[in-house]
């Protein structure tokens, strides 16, 4: 169960790093005020009503919009940027938090691998001694 949580936690953190550093572009094509097509990572399809070079911009009803979402560039967190008090606090907190998860030492059982002898006779029945 512990390995399942460790594996799922590491997978979740890897996906978090992947999606926080990923950049992408959303391309939208409007015909008038109506959204005709929207595409991520590629060009949006046009409605086929683009104006030629001969027509003016006033007659053109189509509009292209590109939204660029930029991901995080720097992932390195510097421990040196903190002052001494914060460094001491983080170090002591980390050590005390790690100590919570240490397991208690189990006592060693010296006769763990010892098998008891087989009983050939039931002594209590042979001697007819019963506890009342």
mmCIF file with all atom_site columns, C-alpha atoms in Angstrom:
data_model
loop_
_atom_site.group_PDB
_atom_site.id
_atom_site.type_symbol
_atom_site.label_atom_id
_atom_site.label_alt_id
_atom_site.label_comp_id
_atom_site.label_asym_id
_atom_site.label_entity_id
_atom_site.label_seq_id
_atom_site.pdbx_PDB_ins_code
_atom_site.Cartn_x
_atom_site.Cartn_y
_atom_site.Cartn_z
_atom_site.occupancy
_atom_site.B_iso_or_equiv
_atom_site.pdbx_formal_charge
_atom_site.auth_seq_id
_atom_site.auth_comp_id
_atom_site.auth_asym_id
_atom_site.auth_atom_id
_atom_site.pdbx_PDB_model_num
ATOM 1   C CA . UNK A 1 1   ? 0.000   0.000   0.000   1.00 0.00 ? 1   UNK A CA 1
ATOM 2   C CA . UNK A 1 2   ? 2.896   2.321   0.806   1.00 0.00 ? 2   UNK A CA 1
ATOM 3   C CA . UNK A 1 3   ? 4.529   1.743   -2.582  1.00 0.00 ? 3   UNK A CA 1
ATOM 4   C CA . UNK A 1 4   ? 1.203   2.464   -4.315  1.00 0.00 ? 4   UNK A CA 1
ATOM 5   C CA . UNK A 1 5   ? 0.997   5.893   -2.656  1.00 0.00 ? 5   UNK A CA 1
ATOM 6   C CA . UNK A 1 6   ? 4.662   6.599   -3.406  1.00 0.00 ? 6   UNK A CA 1
ATOM 7   C CA . UNK A 1 7   ? 4.260   5.661   -7.072  1.00 0.00 ? 7   UNK A CA 1
ATOM 8   C CA . UNK A 1 8   ? 1.028   7.599   -7.497  1.00 0.00 ? 8   UNK A CA 1
ATOM 9   C CA . UNK A 1 9   ? 2.518   10.632  -5.706  1.00 0.00 ? 9   UNK A CA 1
ATOM 10  C CA . UNK A 1 10  ? 5.607   10.635  -7.893  1.00 0.00 ? 10  UNK A CA 1
ATOM 11  C CA . UNK A 1 11  ? 3.457   10.286  -11.022 1.00 0.00 ? 11  UNK A CA 1
ATOM 12  C CA . UNK A 1 12  ? 1.265   13.185  -9.899  1.00 0.00 ? 12  UNK A CA 1
ATOM 13  C CA . UNK A 1 13  ? 4.307   15.383  -9.235  1.00 0.00 ? 13  UNK A CA 1
ATOM 14  C CA . UNK A 1 14  ? 5.819   14.502  -12.624 1.00 0.00 ? 14  UNK A CA 1
ATOM 15  C CA . UNK A 1 15  ? 2.581   15.452  -14.381 1.00 0.00 ? 15  UNK A CA 1
ATOM 16  C CA . UNK A 1 16  ? 2.436   18.689  -12.389 1.00 0.00 ? 16  UNK A CA 1
ATOM 17  C CA . UNK A 1 17  ? 5.952   19.617  -13.530 1.00 0.00 ? 17  UNK A CA 1
ATOM 18  C CA . UNK A 1 18  ? 5.120   18.656  -17.112 1.00 0.00 ? 18  UNK A CA 1
ATOM 19  C CA . UNK A 1 19  ? 1.960   20.754  -17.329 1.00 0.00 ? 19  UNK A CA 1
ATOM 20  C CA . UNK A 1 20  ? 3.399   23.746  -15.474 1.00 0.00 ? 20  UNK A CA 1
ATOM 21  C CA . UNK A 1 21  ? 6.329   24.010  -17.924 1.00 0.00 ? 21  UNK A CA 1
ATOM 22  C CA . UNK A 1 22  ? 4.349   23.320  -21.102 1.00 0.00 ? 22  UNK A CA 1
ATOM 23  C CA . UNK A 1 23  ? 3.575   26.219  -23.451 1.00 0.00 ? 23  UNK A CA 1
ATOM 24  C CA . UNK A 1 24  ? 0.791   26.083  -26.014 1.00 0.00 ? 24  UNK A CA 1
ATOM 25  C CA . UNK A 1 25  ? -1.153  28.244  -28.461 1.00 0.00 ? 25  UNK A CA 1
ATOM 26  C CA . UNK A 1 26  ? -4.931  28.414  -28.822 1.00 0.00 ? 26  UNK A CA 1
ATOM 27  C CA . UNK A 1 27  ? -5.969  29.527  -32.306 1.00 0.00 ? 27  UNK A CA 1
ATOM 28  C CA . UNK A 1 28  ? -9.548  30.804  -32.844 1.00 0.00 ? 28  UNK A CA 1
ATOM 29  C CA . UNK A 1 29  ? -11.329 31.691  -36.079 1.00 0.00 ? 29  UNK A CA 1
ATOM 30  C CA . UNK A 1 30  ? -14.361 33.985  -35.907 1.00 0.00 ? 30  UNK A CA 1
ATOM 31  C CA . UNK A 1 31  ? -16.767 34.654  -38.748 1.00 0.00 ? 31  UNK A CA 1
ATOM 32  C CA . UNK A 1 32  ? -18.497 37.831  -37.677 1.00 0.00 ? 32  UNK A CA 1
ATOM 33  C CA . UNK A 1 33  ? -19.077 37.314  -33.958 1.00 0.00 ? 33  UNK A CA 1
ATOM 34  C CA . UNK A 1 34  ? -19.558 33.556  -34.234 1.00 0.00 ? 34  UNK A CA 1
ATOM 35  C CA . UNK A 1 35  ? -16.730 31.210  -33.255 1.00 0.00 ? 35  UNK A CA 1
ATOM 36  C CA . UNK A 1 36  ? -16.271 28.889  -36.229 1.00 0.00 ? 36  UNK A CA 1
ATOM 37  C CA . UNK A 1 37  ? -13.273 26.832  -35.117 1.00 0.00 ? 37  UNK A CA 1
ATOM 38  C CA . UNK A 1 38  ? -10.892 26.585  -32.200 1.00 0.00 ? 38  UNK A CA 1
ATOM 39  C CA . UNK A 1 39  ? -7.664  24.590  -32.182 1.00 0.00 ? 39  UNK A CA 1
ATOM 40  C CA . UNK A 1 40  ? -4.902  23.898  -29.694 1.00 0.00 ? 40  UNK A CA 1
ATOM 41  C CA . UNK A 1 41  ? -1.355  23.180  -30.999 1.00 0.00 ? 41  UNK A CA 1
ATOM 42  C CA . UNK A 1 42  ? -2.462  23.709  -34.631 1.00 0.00 ? 42  UNK A CA 1
ATOM 43  C CA . UNK A 1 43  ? -4.071  26.207  -37.005 1.00 0.00 ? 43  UNK A CA 1
ATOM 44  C CA . UNK A 1 44  ? -7.837  26.700  -36.807 1.00 0.00 ? 44  UNK A CA 1
ATOM 45  C CA . UNK A 1 45  ? -9.855  25.850  -39.926 1.00 0.00 ? 45  UNK A CA 1
ATOM 46  C CA . UNK A 1 46  ? -11.235 28.830  -41.791 1.00 0.00 ? 46  UNK A CA 1
ATOM 47  C CA . UNK A 1 47  ? -14.809 29.260  -42.925 1.00 0.00 ? 47  UNK A CA 1
ATOM 48  C CA . UNK A 1 48  ? -13.743 29.960  -46.528 1.00 0.00 ? 48  UNK A CA 1
ATOM 49  C CA . UNK A 1 49  ? -14.978 33.534  -46.536 1.00 0.00 ? 49  UNK A CA 1
ATOM 50  C CA . UNK A 1 50  ? -11.576 35.211  -46.320 1.00 0.00 ? 50  UNK A CA 1
ATOM 51  C CA . UNK A 1 51  ? -11.318 38.356  -48.357 1.00 0.00 ? 51  UNK A CA 1
ATOM 52  C CA . UNK A 1 52  ? -9.045  38.547  -51.362 1.00 0.00 ? 52  UNK A CA 1
ATOM 53  C CA . UNK A 1 53  ? -6.418  41.218  -51.789 1.00 0.00 ? 53  UNK A CA 1
ATOM 54  C CA . UNK A 1 54  ? -8.819  43.298  -53.926 1.00 0.00 ? 54  UNK A CA 1
ATOM 55  C CA . UNK A 1 55  ? -11.423 43.807  -51.185 1.00 0.00 ? 55  UNK A CA 1
ATOM 56  C CA . UNK A 1 56  ? -10.969 46.183  -48.314 1.00 0.00 ? 56  UNK A CA 1
ATOM 57  C CA . UNK A 1 57  ? -10.625 45.326  -44.650 1.00 0.00 ? 57  UNK A CA 1
ATOM 58  C CA . UNK A 1 58  ? -14.092 46.781  -43.958 1.00 0.00 ? 58  UNK A CA 1
ATOM 59  C CA . UNK A 1 59  ? -15.773 44.093  -46.061 1.00 0.00 ? 59  UNK A CA 1
ATOM 60  C CA . UNK A 1 60  ? -13.909 41.291  -44.288 1.00 0.00 ? 60  UNK A CA 1
ATOM 61  C CA . UNK A 1 61  ? -16.106 39.595  -41.690 1.00 0.00 ? 61  UNK A CA 1
ATOM 62  C CA . UNK A 1 62  ? -13.559 36.966  -40.595 1.00 0.00 ? 62  UNK A CA 1
ATOM 63  C CA . UNK A 1 63  ? -11.169 37.429  -37.697 1.00 0.00 ? 63  UNK A CA 1
ATOM 64  C CA . UNK A 1 64  ? -8.253  35.352  -36.396 1.00 0.00 ? 64  UNK A CA 1
ATOM 65  C CA . UNK A 1 65  ? -7.266  35.342  -32.737 1.00 0.00 ? 65  UNK A CA 1
ATOM 66  C CA . UNK A 1 66  ? -4.224  33.608  -31.249 1.00 0.00 ? 66  UNK A CA 1
ATOM 67  C CA . UNK A 1 67  ? -3.757  33.161  -27.513 1.00 0.00 ? 67  UNK A CA 1
ATOM 68  C CA . UNK A 1 68  ? -0.285  32.083  -26.428 1.00 0.00 ? 68  UNK A CA 1
ATOM 69  C CA . UNK A 1 69  ? -0.036  30.509  -22.957 1.00 0.00 ? 69  UNK A CA 1
ATOM 70  C CA . UNK A 1 70  ? 3.574   30.415  -21.814 1.00 0.00 ? 70  UNK A CA 1
ATOM 71  C CA . UNK A 1 71  ? 4.702   27.879  -19.248 1.00 0.00 ? 71  UNK A CA 1
ATOM 72  C CA . UNK A 1 72  ? 7.107   28.350  -16.400 1.00 0.00 ? 72  UNK A CA 1
ATOM 73  C CA . UNK A 1 73  ? 10.757  28.697  -17.445 1.00 0.00 ? 73  UNK A CA 1
ATOM 74  C CA . UNK A 1 74  ? 12.664  28.324  -14.186 1.00 0.00 ? 74  UNK A CA 1
ATOM 75  C CA . UNK A 1 75  ? 12.154  25.292  -11.962 1.00 0.00 ? 75  UNK A CA 1
ATOM 76  C CA . UNK A 1 76  ? 15.239  25.608  -9.802  1.00 0.00 ? 76  UNK A CA 1
ATOM 77  C CA . UNK A 1 77  ? 14.517  26.836  -6.277  1.00 0.00 ? 77  UNK A CA 1
ATOM 78  C CA . UNK A 1 78  ? 17.597  28.293  -4.674  1.00 0.00 ? 78  UNK A CA 1
ATOM 79  C CA . UNK A 1 79  ? 18.161  27.638  -0.971  1.00 0.00 ? 79  UNK A CA 1
ATOM 80  C CA . UNK A 1 80  ? 20.772  30.418  -0.944  1.00 0.00 ? 80  UNK A CA 1
ATOM 81  C CA . UNK A 1 81  ? 18.190  33.155  -1.560  1.00 0.00 ? 81  UNK A CA 1
ATOM 82  C CA . UNK A 1 82  ? 16.764  32.668  1.937   1.00 0.00 ? 82  UNK A CA 1
ATOM 83  C CA . UNK A 1 83  ? 18.257  34.349  4.977   1.00 0.00 ? 83  UNK A CA 1
ATOM 84  C CA . UNK A 1 84  ? 19.789  32.320  7.825   1.00 0.00 ? 84  UNK A CA 1
ATOM 85  C CA . UNK A 1 85  ? 16.658  32.216  10.003  1.00 0.00 ? 85  UNK A CA 1
ATOM 86  C CA . UNK A 1 86  ? 14.562  30.754  7.206   1.00 0.00 ? 86  UNK A CA 1
ATOM 87  C CA . UNK A 1 87  ? 17.253  28.210  6.318   1.00 0.00 ? 87  UNK A CA 1
ATOM 88  C CA . UNK A 1 88  ? 17.425  27.034  9.951   1.00 0.00 ? 88  UNK A CA 1
ATOM 89  C CA . UNK A 1 89  ? 13.630  26.794  10.137  1.00 0.00 ? 89  UNK A CA 1
ATOM 90  C CA . UNK A 1 90  ? 13.353  24.761  6.918   1.00 0.00 ? 90  UNK A CA 1
ATOM 91  C CA . UNK A 1 91  ? 16.192  22.420  7.935   1.00 0.00 ? 91  UNK A CA 1
ATOM 92  C CA . UNK A 1 92  ? 14.772  21.797  11.423  1.00 0.00 ? 92  UNK A CA 1
ATOM 93  C CA . UNK A 1 93  ? 11.233  21.354  10.100  1.00 0.00 ? 93  UNK A CA 1
ATOM 94  C CA . UNK A 1 94  ? 12.413  18.834  7.504   1.00 0.00 ? 94  UNK A CA 1
ATOM 95  C CA . UNK A 1 95  ? 14.365  16.793  10.044  1.00 0.00 ? 95  UNK A CA 1
ATOM 96  C CA . UNK A 1 96  ? 11.550  16.769  12.597  1.00 0.00 ? 96  UNK A CA 1
ATOM 97  C CA . UNK A 1 97  ? 8.959   15.903  9.943   1.00 0.00 ? 97  UNK A CA 1
ATOM 98  C CA . UNK A 1 98  ? 11.089  13.023  8.650   1.00 0.00 ? 98  UNK A CA 1
ATOM 99  C CA . UNK A 1 99  ? 11.461  11.680  12.210  1.00 0.00 ? 99  UNK A CA 1
ATOM 100 C CA . UNK A 1 100 ? 7.680   11.259  12.467  1.00 0.00 ? 100 UNK A CA 1
ATOM 101 C CA . UNK A 1 101 ? 7.688   8.525   9.840   1.00 0.00 ? 101 UNK A CA 1
ATOM 102 C CA . UNK A 1 102 ? 10.492  6.418   11.300  1.00 0.00 ? 102 UNK A CA 1
ATOM 103 C CA . UNK A 1 103 ? 9.198   3.106   12.573  1.00 0.00 ? 103 UNK A CA 1
ATOM 104 C CA . UNK A 1 104 ? 9.838   1.877   16.094  1.00 0.00 ? 104 UNK A CA 1
ATOM 105 C CA . UNK A 1 105 ? 12.475  -0.844  16.398  1.00 0.00 ? 105 UNK A CA 1
ATOM 106 C CA . UNK A 1 106 ? 10.888  -4.235  16.907  1.00 0.00 ? 106 UNK A CA 1
ATOM 107 C CA . UNK A 1 107 ? 12.255  -6.502  19.609  1.00 0.00 ? 107 UNK A CA 1
ATOM 108 C CA . UNK A 1 108 ? 14.156  -9.492  18.316  1.00 0.00 ? 108 UNK A CA 1
ATOM 109 C CA . UNK A 1 109 ? 12.587  -12.828 19.173  1.00 0.00 ? 109 UNK A CA 1
ATOM 110 C CA . UNK A 1 110 ? 15.428  -15.319 19.875  1.00 0.00 ? 110 UNK A CA 1
ATOM 111 C CA . UNK A 1 111 ? 13.288  -18.441 19.352  1.00 0.00 ? 111 UNK A CA 1
ATOM 112 C CA . UNK A 1 112 ? 11.608  -17.323 16.118  1.00 0.00 ? 112 UNK A CA 1
ATOM 113 C CA . UNK A 1 113 ? 13.129  -20.139 13.997  1.00 0.00 ? 113 UNK A CA 1
ATOM 114 C CA . UNK A 1 114 ? 12.829  -22.765 16.758  1.00 0.00 ? 114 UNK A CA 1
ATOM 115 C CA . UNK A 1 115 ? 10.235  -25.467 16.176  1.00 0.00 ? 115 UNK A CA 1
ATOM 116 C CA . UNK A 1 116 ? 8.844   -27.130 19.308  1.00 0.00 ? 116 UNK A CA 1
ATOM 117 C CA . UNK A 1 117 ? 9.222   -30.900 19.722  1.00 0.00 ? 117 UNK A CA 1
ATOM 118 C CA . UNK A 1 118 ? 6.419   -33.153 18.595  1.00 0.00 ? 118 UNK A CA 1
ATOM 119 C CA . UNK A 1 119 ? 4.186   -34.485 21.381  1.00 0.00 ? 119 UNK A CA 1
ATOM 120 C CA . UNK A 1 120 ? 4.094   -38.236 21.276  1.00 0.00 ? 120 UNK A CA 1
ATOM 121 C CA . UNK A 1 121 ? 1.872   -38.732 24.323  1.00 0.00 ? 121 UNK A CA 1
ATOM 122 C CA . UNK A 1 122 ? -0.588  -36.454 26.038  1.00 0.00 ? 122 UNK A CA 1
ATOM 123 C CA . UNK A 1 123 ? 0.896   -36.409 29.556  1.00 0.00 ? 123 UNK A CA 1
ATOM 124 C CA . UNK A 1 124 ? -2.243  -35.005 31.201  1.00 0.00 ? 124 UNK A CA 1
ATOM 125 C CA . UNK A 1 125 ? -4.380  -37.901 29.959  1.00 0.00 ? 125 UNK A CA 1
ATOM 126 C CA . UNK A 1 126 ? -1.793  -40.527 30.825  1.00 0.00 ? 126 UNK A CA 1
ATOM 127 C CA . UNK A 1 127 ? -1.406  -39.292 34.380  1.00 0.00 ? 127 UNK A CA 1
ATOM 128 C CA . UNK A 1 128 ? -5.109  -38.425 34.636  1.00 0.00 ? 128 UNK A CA 1
ATOM 129 C CA . UNK A 1 129 ? -4.375  -35.010 36.070  1.00 0.00 ? 129 UNK A CA 1
ATOM 130 C CA . UNK A 1 130 ? -7.011  -32.437 35.208  1.00 0.00 ? 130 UNK A CA 1
ATOM 131 C CA . UNK A 1 131 ? -7.379  -28.888 36.405  1.00 0.00 ? 131 UNK A CA 1
ATOM 132 C CA . UNK A 1 132 ? -10.800 -28.118 37.851  1.00 0.00 ? 132 UNK A CA 1
#
